[in-house]
Short mmCIF file of C-alpha atoms in Angstrom, two decimals:
data_model
loop_
_atom_site.label_atom_id
_atom_site.label_comp_id
_atom_site.label_asym_id
_atom_site.label_seq_id
_atom_site.Cartn_x
_atom_site.Cartn_y
_atom_site.Cartn_z
CA UNK A 1 83.70 236.55 -106.90
CA UNK A 2 82.87 238.52 -103.74
CA UNK A 3 79.17 238.06 -103.99
CA UNK A 4 80.31 233.99 -104.01
CA UNK A 5 82.22 234.36 -101.27
CA UNK A 6 80.14 235.64 -99.41
CA UNK A 7 77.32 233.71 -99.84
CA UNK A 8 79.48 230.84 -99.08
CA UNK A 9 80.85 232.51 -95.72
CA UNK A 10 76.59 232.56 -95.33
CA UNK A 11 75.99 229.08 -96.40
CA UNK A 12 78.61 227.92 -94.12
CA UNK A 13 77.17 229.61 -90.57
CA UNK A 14 73.79 228.35 -91.46
CA UNK A 15 75.06 225.28 -91.82
CA UNK A 16 77.04 225.44 -88.54
CA UNK A 17 73.40 227.84 -86.59
CA UNK A 18 71.25 224.65 -88.33
CA UNK A 19 73.34 221.97 -86.31
CA UNK A 20 73.48 223.17 -83.67
CA UNK A 21 69.25 223.58 -84.00
CA UNK A 22 68.81 220.25 -84.51
CA UNK A 23 71.74 219.09 -81.46
CA UNK A 24 69.87 221.28 -78.91
CA UNK A 25 66.39 220.06 -80.14
CA UNK A 26 67.18 216.24 -81.13
CA UNK A 27 69.11 214.04 -78.53
CA UNK A 28 65.64 212.65 -77.14
CA UNK A 29 65.56 211.25 -81.77
CA UNK A 30 69.43 210.58 -80.88
CA UNK A 31 68.73 208.43 -77.66
CA UNK A 32 65.88 206.90 -78.91
CA UNK A 33 67.79 206.17 -82.25
CA UNK A 34 70.78 204.53 -80.46
CA UNK A 35 70.75 200.82 -80.60
CA UNK A 36 70.12 198.86 -77.01
CA UNK A 37 74.05 197.94 -75.59
CA UNK A 38 75.12 200.84 -78.23
CA UNK A 39 77.46 203.91 -78.38
CA UNK A 40 76.37 207.70 -78.69
CA UNK A 41 78.71 209.98 -79.38
CA UNK A 42 78.08 213.73 -78.46
CA UNK A 43 79.58 216.50 -79.87
CA UNK A 44 80.91 219.64 -77.94
CA UNK A 45 77.77 221.33 -78.85
CA UNK A 46 74.89 222.26 -75.74
CA UNK A 47 72.24 219.80 -76.36
CA UNK A 48 68.55 220.14 -75.17
CA UNK A 49 67.66 217.79 -71.98
CA UNK A 50 64.97 216.97 -70.01
CA UNK A 51 65.65 213.47 -71.70
CA UNK A 52 65.08 209.85 -70.31
CA UNK A 53 66.96 206.80 -70.86
CA UNK A 54 64.48 203.30 -70.96
CA UNK A 55 67.64 201.21 -72.53
CA UNK A 56 71.04 199.99 -71.83
CA UNK A 57 73.19 202.58 -73.70
CA UNK A 58 76.40 204.91 -73.05
CA UNK A 59 76.37 208.58 -73.74
CA UNK A 60 80.00 210.50 -74.28
CA UNK A 61 80.46 213.46 -74.52
CA UNK A 62 82.98 215.25 -75.71
CA UNK A 63 85.38 218.71 -74.82
CA UNK A 64 82.19 221.62 -74.22
CA UNK A 65 79.46 218.62 -74.45
CA UNK A 66 76.50 220.54 -72.18
CA UNK A 67 72.54 218.90 -71.98
CA UNK A 68 71.03 221.85 -70.31
CA UNK A 69 67.05 221.62 -69.37
CA UNK A 70 64.68 223.27 -69.24
CA UNK A 71 64.37 224.56 -66.16
CA UNK A 72 61.46 221.98 -65.90
CA UNK A 73 62.11 219.22 -64.73
CA UNK A 74 64.41 215.91 -64.45
CA UNK A 75 67.80 217.15 -66.92
CA UNK A 76 68.33 212.86 -67.27
CA UNK A 77 65.92 210.65 -66.85
CA UNK A 78 67.85 207.02 -66.08
CA UNK A 79 64.65 204.15 -66.44
CA UNK A 80 66.76 201.08 -68.12
CA UNK A 81 70.18 199.57 -66.20
CA UNK A 82 73.17 199.57 -67.42
CA UNK A 83 73.43 202.46 -68.79
CA UNK A 84 76.20 205.01 -68.47
CA UNK A 85 76.84 208.16 -68.96
CA UNK A 86 80.54 209.94 -69.13
CA UNK A 87 81.62 213.18 -69.70
CA UNK A 88 78.58 215.59 -69.90
CA UNK A 89 78.04 218.30 -68.66
CA UNK A 90 74.45 218.88 -66.82
CA UNK A 91 72.59 222.56 -65.66
CA UNK A 92 69.16 223.46 -65.11
CA UNK A 93 67.13 221.70 -63.91
CA UNK A 94 63.48 222.40 -61.86
CA UNK A 95 62.98 223.86 -59.19
CA UNK A 96 59.33 223.83 -57.93
CA UNK A 97 57.72 224.14 -54.53
CA UNK A 98 54.96 223.19 -55.97
CA UNK A 99 55.32 219.98 -57.69
CA UNK A 100 55.55 216.59 -55.84
CA UNK A 101 58.37 215.65 -57.08
CA UNK A 102 61.59 216.67 -56.19
CA UNK A 103 63.58 217.11 -59.19
CA UNK A 104 67.50 217.09 -60.07
CA UNK A 105 70.44 217.20 -62.60
CA UNK A 106 70.27 213.21 -63.04
CA UNK A 107 67.48 211.41 -61.44
CA UNK A 108 68.46 207.41 -61.29
CA UNK A 109 65.62 204.67 -60.96
CA UNK A 110 66.95 201.47 -61.57
CA UNK A 111 70.12 199.28 -60.65
CA UNK A 112 74.10 199.34 -62.57
CA UNK A 113 74.27 201.79 -63.96
CA UNK A 114 78.01 204.72 -64.22
CA UNK A 115 78.07 208.00 -63.59
CA UNK A 116 81.11 209.00 -64.35
CA UNK A 117 83.15 212.67 -65.37
CA UNK A 118 80.36 214.47 -64.69
CA UNK A 119 80.36 218.43 -63.80
CA UNK A 120 76.98 219.27 -62.48
CA UNK A 121 75.67 222.54 -61.61
CA UNK A 122 71.87 224.81 -61.22
CA UNK A 123 69.60 221.84 -60.35
CA UNK A 124 67.79 221.37 -57.01
CA UNK A 125 69.57 217.81 -57.13
CA UNK A 126 73.04 217.27 -58.52
CA UNK A 127 71.77 212.96 -58.82
CA UNK A 128 69.30 212.02 -57.17
CA UNK A 129 68.79 207.93 -56.88
CA UNK A 130 65.55 206.77 -55.79
CA UNK A 131 65.14 202.03 -55.21
CA UNK A 132 68.75 202.24 -57.01
CA UNK A 133 71.28 199.75 -56.59
CA UNK A 134 74.64 199.19 -57.10
CA UNK A 135 75.07 201.86 -59.19
CA UNK A 136 78.53 203.53 -59.33
CA UNK A 137 79.36 206.74 -58.75
CA UNK A 138 82.93 208.12 -60.12
CA UNK A 139 84.35 211.56 -60.34
CA UNK A 140 81.17 214.11 -60.51
CA UNK A 141 81.15 217.78 -59.56
CA UNK A 142 78.45 219.21 -58.39
CA UNK A 143 77.64 222.90 -57.29
CA UNK A 144 74.77 223.86 -56.15
CA UNK A 145 72.37 226.57 -56.62
CA UNK A 146 73.65 230.16 -57.00
CA UNK A 147 72.51 232.78 -55.49
CA UNK A 148 69.71 230.58 -52.85
CA UNK A 149 70.61 229.46 -49.59
CA UNK A 150 71.57 226.38 -48.20
CA UNK A 151 68.43 225.36 -46.95
CA UNK A 152 66.64 226.08 -49.84
CA UNK A 153 68.00 224.42 -51.75
CA UNK A 154 68.26 220.43 -52.36
CA UNK A 155 71.10 217.66 -52.17
CA UNK A 156 74.41 217.63 -53.88
CA UNK A 157 73.46 213.53 -54.13
CA UNK A 158 70.68 211.91 -52.52
CA UNK A 159 70.34 208.37 -51.72
CA UNK A 160 66.88 207.09 -51.31
CA UNK A 161 65.40 203.19 -50.62
CA UNK A 162 68.72 202.50 -52.73
CA UNK A 163 71.58 199.77 -51.50
CA UNK A 164 74.91 198.82 -51.93
CA UNK A 165 76.02 202.23 -54.39
CA UNK A 166 79.97 202.97 -54.87
CA UNK A 167 80.47 206.94 -54.98
CA UNK A 168 84.21 208.20 -55.18
CA UNK A 169 86.51 210.93 -56.10
CA UNK A 170 84.05 213.79 -56.69
CA UNK A 171 83.40 216.90 -55.02
CA UNK A 172 80.34 218.51 -54.23
CA UNK A 173 80.20 222.03 -52.81
CA UNK A 174 77.07 224.92 -51.67
CA UNK A 175 73.91 222.27 -51.58
CA UNK A 176 71.93 221.45 -48.65
CA UNK A 177 73.63 218.58 -47.79
CA UNK A 178 76.17 217.46 -49.63
CA UNK A 179 75.62 212.92 -49.42
CA UNK A 180 72.10 212.12 -47.80
CA UNK A 181 71.22 208.33 -47.75
CA UNK A 182 67.84 207.88 -46.05
CA UNK A 183 66.56 204.19 -45.32
CA UNK A 184 70.03 203.07 -48.00
CA UNK A 185 72.09 200.65 -46.93
CA UNK A 186 75.75 198.95 -47.88
CA UNK A 187 76.48 202.51 -49.87
CA UNK A 188 80.50 203.03 -50.16
CA UNK A 189 81.72 206.63 -50.37
CA UNK A 190 85.32 206.97 -50.81
CA UNK A 191 88.29 209.79 -51.60
CA UNK A 192 84.93 212.74 -51.98
CA UNK A 193 85.64 216.52 -51.03
CA UNK A 194 82.85 218.02 -49.77
CA UNK A 195 82.74 222.26 -48.74
CA UNK A 196 80.27 224.88 -47.88
CA UNK A 197 77.28 222.60 -46.66
CA UNK A 198 74.98 222.55 -44.19
CA UNK A 199 75.63 218.39 -43.45
CA UNK A 200 78.70 217.38 -46.43
CA UNK A 201 77.23 213.72 -45.07
CA UNK A 202 73.58 212.44 -43.55
CA UNK A 203 72.43 209.28 -42.91
CA UNK A 204 68.75 208.90 -42.12
CA UNK A 205 67.89 204.94 -40.88
CA UNK A 206 70.13 203.54 -43.07
CA UNK A 207 72.72 200.81 -41.68
CA UNK A 208 76.39 199.13 -43.20
CA UNK A 209 77.29 201.82 -44.49
CA UNK A 210 80.64 203.12 -44.97
CA UNK A 211 82.81 205.78 -45.16
CA UNK A 212 86.81 206.94 -46.02
CA UNK A 213 89.19 208.69 -46.90
CA UNK A 214 87.08 211.70 -47.62
CA UNK A 215 88.09 215.55 -47.01
CA UNK A 216 85.82 217.73 -45.46
CA UNK A 217 85.86 221.07 -44.72
CA UNK A 218 83.55 224.17 -44.18
CA UNK A 219 80.21 222.82 -43.36
CA UNK A 220 77.94 223.60 -40.91
CA UNK A 221 78.69 220.20 -39.89
CA UNK A 222 81.26 217.63 -41.97
CA UNK A 223 79.14 214.18 -40.75
CA UNK A 224 75.34 213.68 -39.64
CA UNK A 225 74.62 210.02 -38.93
CA UNK A 226 71.21 210.04 -37.01
CA UNK A 227 69.56 206.43 -36.20
CA UNK A 228 71.88 204.14 -38.20
CA UNK A 229 73.53 201.54 -37.68
CA UNK A 230 77.14 199.68 -38.00
CA UNK A 231 78.29 202.94 -39.64
CA UNK A 232 82.41 202.66 -40.60
CA UNK A 233 84.27 205.85 -40.70
CA UNK A 234 88.38 205.01 -41.68
CA UNK A 235 90.84 207.58 -42.87
CA UNK A 236 88.51 210.93 -42.74
CA UNK A 237 89.37 214.78 -42.72
CA UNK A 238 87.18 216.75 -41.48
CA UNK A 239 87.92 219.80 -40.61
CA UNK A 240 86.97 224.54 -40.13
CA UNK A 241 83.79 223.38 -39.08
CA UNK A 242 83.21 226.54 -36.30
CA UNK A 243 79.95 227.53 -37.13
CA UNK A 244 77.62 228.45 -33.53
CA UNK A 245 76.79 224.50 -33.62
CA UNK A 246 79.00 222.85 -36.26
CA UNK A 247 80.69 219.23 -35.73
CA UNK A 248 83.28 217.62 -37.16
CA UNK A 249 81.32 213.78 -37.10
CA UNK A 250 77.65 214.47 -34.88
CA UNK A 251 75.87 210.45 -33.74
CA UNK A 252 72.91 210.60 -32.28
CA UNK A 253 70.81 207.71 -32.04
CA UNK A 254 72.60 205.62 -33.83
CA UNK A 255 75.27 202.06 -32.45
CA UNK A 256 77.90 200.24 -32.88
CA UNK A 257 79.83 202.70 -35.18
CA UNK A 258 83.00 201.89 -35.70
CA UNK A 259 85.69 205.31 -36.23
CA UNK A 260 89.27 204.39 -37.06
CA UNK A 261 92.45 207.41 -38.08
CA UNK A 262 90.10 210.26 -38.88
CA UNK A 263 91.93 213.35 -38.12
CA UNK A 264 89.37 215.92 -36.73
CA UNK A 265 91.05 219.61 -36.95
CA UNK A 266 90.30 222.96 -36.08
CA UNK A 267 86.49 222.62 -35.23
CA UNK A 268 84.14 224.05 -32.81
CA UNK A 269 83.40 221.02 -31.52
CA UNK A 270 85.58 217.57 -32.90
CA UNK A 271 82.36 214.80 -31.95
CA UNK A 272 79.98 214.97 -30.87
CA UNK A 273 77.83 212.21 -29.54
CA UNK A 274 74.15 211.97 -27.82
CA UNK A 275 71.37 208.52 -27.12
CA UNK A 276 73.54 206.06 -29.23
CA UNK A 277 75.07 203.16 -28.48
CA UNK A 278 78.71 200.20 -28.86
CA UNK A 279 80.52 202.97 -30.90
CA UNK A 280 84.45 202.13 -30.78
CA UNK A 281 86.92 204.93 -31.42
CA UNK A 282 90.41 204.56 -32.03
CA UNK A 283 94.07 205.63 -33.18
CA UNK A 284 91.89 209.24 -34.46
CA UNK A 285 93.53 213.06 -33.89
CA UNK A 286 91.70 215.91 -32.17
CA UNK A 287 93.61 218.35 -33.40
CA UNK A 288 93.11 222.72 -31.88
CA UNK A 289 89.22 221.64 -31.44
CA UNK A 290 87.64 224.32 -28.91
CA UNK A 291 86.34 220.85 -27.92
CA UNK A 292 87.72 217.64 -28.60
CA UNK A 293 84.92 215.31 -27.97
CA UNK A 294 81.02 216.30 -25.91
CA UNK A 295 79.88 212.85 -24.52
CA UNK A 296 76.05 213.26 -23.52
CA UNK A 297 75.09 211.04 -20.99
CA UNK A 298 72.89 209.21 -22.80
CA UNK A 299 75.21 207.93 -25.33
CA UNK A 300 76.12 204.69 -23.38
CA UNK A 301 79.14 201.99 -23.76
CA UNK A 302 81.54 204.31 -25.66
CA UNK A 303 84.61 203.15 -25.82
CA UNK A 304 87.56 205.34 -26.55
CA UNK A 305 91.53 203.62 -27.56
CA UNK A 306 94.46 205.31 -28.80
CA UNK A 307 93.16 208.94 -29.96
CA UNK A 308 95.62 211.94 -29.47
CA UNK A 309 94.52 215.44 -28.40
CA UNK A 310 96.31 217.83 -28.74
CA UNK A 311 95.52 221.24 -28.25
CA UNK A 312 92.81 221.45 -27.97
CA UNK A 313 90.69 223.88 -25.61
CA UNK A 314 88.65 220.94 -23.95
CA UNK A 315 90.26 217.91 -24.33
CA UNK A 316 86.76 216.18 -23.23
CA UNK A 317 83.01 217.68 -21.85
CA UNK A 318 80.73 215.04 -20.42
CA UNK A 319 77.38 216.66 -20.16
CA UNK A 320 74.30 215.18 -18.70
CA UNK A 321 75.18 213.44 -16.40
CA UNK A 322 77.62 210.84 -15.25
CA UNK A 323 79.74 209.11 -18.18
CA UNK A 324 79.61 205.33 -18.85
CA UNK A 325 82.63 205.93 -21.69
CA UNK A 326 85.63 203.21 -22.04
CA UNK A 327 88.65 205.79 -22.29
CA UNK A 328 90.97 202.45 -23.02
CA UNK A 329 90.74 198.78 -24.61
CA UNK A 330 93.75 195.87 -24.29
CA UNK A 331 95.27 197.78 -22.20
CA UNK A 332 95.70 201.11 -24.46
CA UNK A 333 94.02 204.40 -23.74
CA UNK A 334 94.42 207.59 -24.89
CA UNK A 335 97.77 210.61 -25.60
CA UNK A 336 96.00 213.72 -24.96
CA UNK A 337 99.54 216.10 -25.25
CA UNK A 338 101.65 217.90 -23.27
CA UNK A 339 98.21 219.41 -21.32
CA UNK A 340 98.34 215.63 -19.17
CA UNK A 341 101.52 214.71 -18.36
CA UNK A 342 101.54 211.46 -18.24
CA UNK A 343 104.75 209.92 -17.03
CA UNK A 344 106.41 206.60 -18.07
CA UNK A 345 109.36 205.53 -16.76
CA UNK A 346 109.12 201.98 -17.50
CA UNK A 347 108.97 202.62 -20.97
CA UNK A 348 106.98 200.12 -21.94
CA UNK A 349 104.56 202.39 -23.63
CA UNK A 350 101.73 202.86 -21.46
CA UNK A 351 101.74 205.34 -18.41
CA UNK A 352 102.77 204.27 -15.34
CA UNK A 353 99.58 205.59 -13.59
CA UNK A 354 95.72 206.80 -14.30
CA UNK A 355 94.79 210.16 -14.82
CA UNK A 356 91.70 212.47 -15.11
CA UNK A 357 90.82 215.74 -17.04
CA UNK A 358 87.96 217.95 -14.23
CA UNK A 359 86.27 221.37 -15.87
CA UNK A 360 83.32 223.50 -15.13
CA UNK A 361 82.95 223.76 -18.63
CA UNK A 362 80.24 221.02 -19.34
CA UNK A 363 77.46 223.23 -16.56
CA UNK A 364 78.62 226.39 -19.40
CA UNK A 365 77.21 224.79 -22.12
CA UNK A 366 74.84 222.05 -20.63
CA UNK A 367 73.09 225.70 -20.36
CA UNK A 368 73.59 227.90 -22.92
CA UNK A 369 75.05 225.92 -26.69
CA UNK A 370 76.11 229.48 -27.74
CA UNK A 371 79.00 228.90 -24.42
CA UNK A 372 81.40 227.67 -27.03
CA UNK A 373 81.57 230.53 -29.05
CA UNK A 374 82.98 231.83 -25.76
CA UNK A 375 85.72 229.26 -25.31
CA UNK A 376 88.88 230.85 -27.34
CA UNK A 377 88.53 233.79 -24.73
CA UNK A 378 91.06 234.04 -21.79
CA UNK A 379 87.87 233.92 -19.54
CA UNK A 380 87.14 230.60 -19.71
CA UNK A 381 90.70 229.87 -18.47
CA UNK A 382 89.16 232.40 -15.57
CA UNK A 383 86.61 230.44 -14.91
CA UNK A 384 87.91 226.67 -14.82
CA UNK A 385 90.52 228.07 -12.23
CA UNK A 386 87.42 230.23 -10.03
CA UNK A 387 85.84 226.53 -10.84
CA UNK A 388 88.26 224.79 -8.96
CA UNK A 389 89.38 226.98 -6.07
CA UNK A 390 85.76 226.48 -5.50
CA UNK A 391 85.52 222.80 -6.15
CA UNK A 392 82.38 223.09 -8.33
CA UNK A 393 84.49 221.28 -11.52
CA UNK A 394 83.32 217.51 -12.13
CA UNK A 395 85.85 214.21 -13.60
CA UNK A 396 84.53 214.45 -17.59
CA UNK A 397 87.18 210.74 -17.88
CA UNK A 398 89.71 208.25 -16.39
CA UNK A 399 91.80 206.89 -18.56
CA UNK A 400 93.41 204.19 -17.04
CA UNK A 401 96.22 203.08 -18.88
CA UNK A 402 97.53 206.97 -20.87
CA UNK A 403 99.87 207.10 -23.64
CA UNK A 404 103.04 208.58 -23.45
CA UNK A 405 103.22 211.77 -25.16
CA UNK A 406 104.67 210.70 -29.21
CA UNK A 407 107.82 212.07 -30.42
CA UNK A 408 106.93 213.03 -33.72
CA UNK A 409 108.22 211.93 -36.39
CA UNK A 410 107.70 214.64 -39.13
CA UNK A 411 110.21 216.82 -37.96
CA UNK A 412 113.11 214.92 -37.69
CA UNK A 413 112.17 213.80 -40.90
CA UNK A 414 112.61 218.07 -42.15
CA UNK A 415 115.47 218.63 -40.18
CA UNK A 416 117.41 215.96 -42.07
CA UNK A 417 116.34 217.83 -45.47
CA UNK A 418 116.87 220.69 -45.00
CA UNK A 419 120.67 220.05 -43.64
CA UNK A 420 121.05 218.12 -47.61
CA UNK A 421 118.99 220.93 -48.92
CA UNK A 422 121.76 223.32 -46.86
CA UNK A 423 125.27 221.52 -47.54
CA UNK A 424 123.34 221.26 -51.63
CA UNK A 425 124.20 225.40 -51.39
CA UNK A 426 127.00 225.55 -49.61
CA UNK A 427 128.45 222.70 -52.05
CA UNK A 428 127.37 225.23 -54.77
CA UNK A 429 128.22 228.76 -53.70
CA UNK A 430 131.80 227.07 -53.16
CA UNK A 431 132.17 225.64 -57.28
CA UNK A 432 131.69 229.05 -58.41
CA UNK A 433 133.92 230.49 -56.55
CA UNK A 434 136.66 228.25 -57.46
#
């Protein structure tokens, strides 16, 4: 009896081991055998990757499904349109500086595919779209290669000559650039979180793109927009970019960019503009940055209106010569916080007199970028006072229609809630005594 039980146990273990080996070795054949537009459902096992999909189909994993590459190429390559990858963990792509091809966990070479609920790690690029249009990437988690320097690895998600794609509700950390666009137009990036990268979002030669409701935190730079036109940035958050060359947004050699309702918090520089033209920057919050806006003279025809600047070490630094920026639009300027008081005696919502801000910090920044590291030092206050006494300060901006400081709404709501809680506690206490 015991021998029979032992034999059955051995057979069960053997079958389990065999099924696992088959799962690991036969994913490509399973893909090949799935009919066009069919569904391939994978169990919670590890499958051998480096597969190529050449027809429209659905590959759907379950809890514990892993597709693991052999470290020499793309883990999954999609060549056909209309492919869906769902519920997969994908890992161990190729990483070789000597190869002509840059490898990725998922390389997309076709249009109208869906990548959803993927967890990607240990690959040079996470997802690489190459001449691939109208794809959707949703709820994807990409982590850079552990143990490698950020500059020595690939990007989280990369778009090369790829147009009309959508990336949403995904998380990227620890890669070179979080999301990289190169000659890629009309893409949308919405509700993603990017951290611990070089640039969270990087546009090069890419036009008519939009990104909104994203969070960028603890990167070298939040978003770098270079040599691009008509980029729309709405309701994003840029926070805790504090390195020696850090920024929330860099705008360089770009035109007609619109920034609206973004929040810049605790950055070395909130917004850095250089050699760019015709941007509209309105309804943004610059809070507790060392410099709210660094504006180089090469950035012309910038329009700032209805922005709020609050407790920045310097709200604006104009560098490299006289700025041509406009600090109001349609009779509405900006809210400069308590540091630049604004009177509104007639209560029309506009300051009664123009305001200006003078500083000598631009000289330090222009001569040595490391000066940023000392902006929190008490010595900076002394430096500014000396510049004022010696008449060495220059006008950083003039706002003809400043906005009076807004009354915060949150504290009032908090106070009402606190009163309600206290009253409830007192009522319960009285009932207990009764």
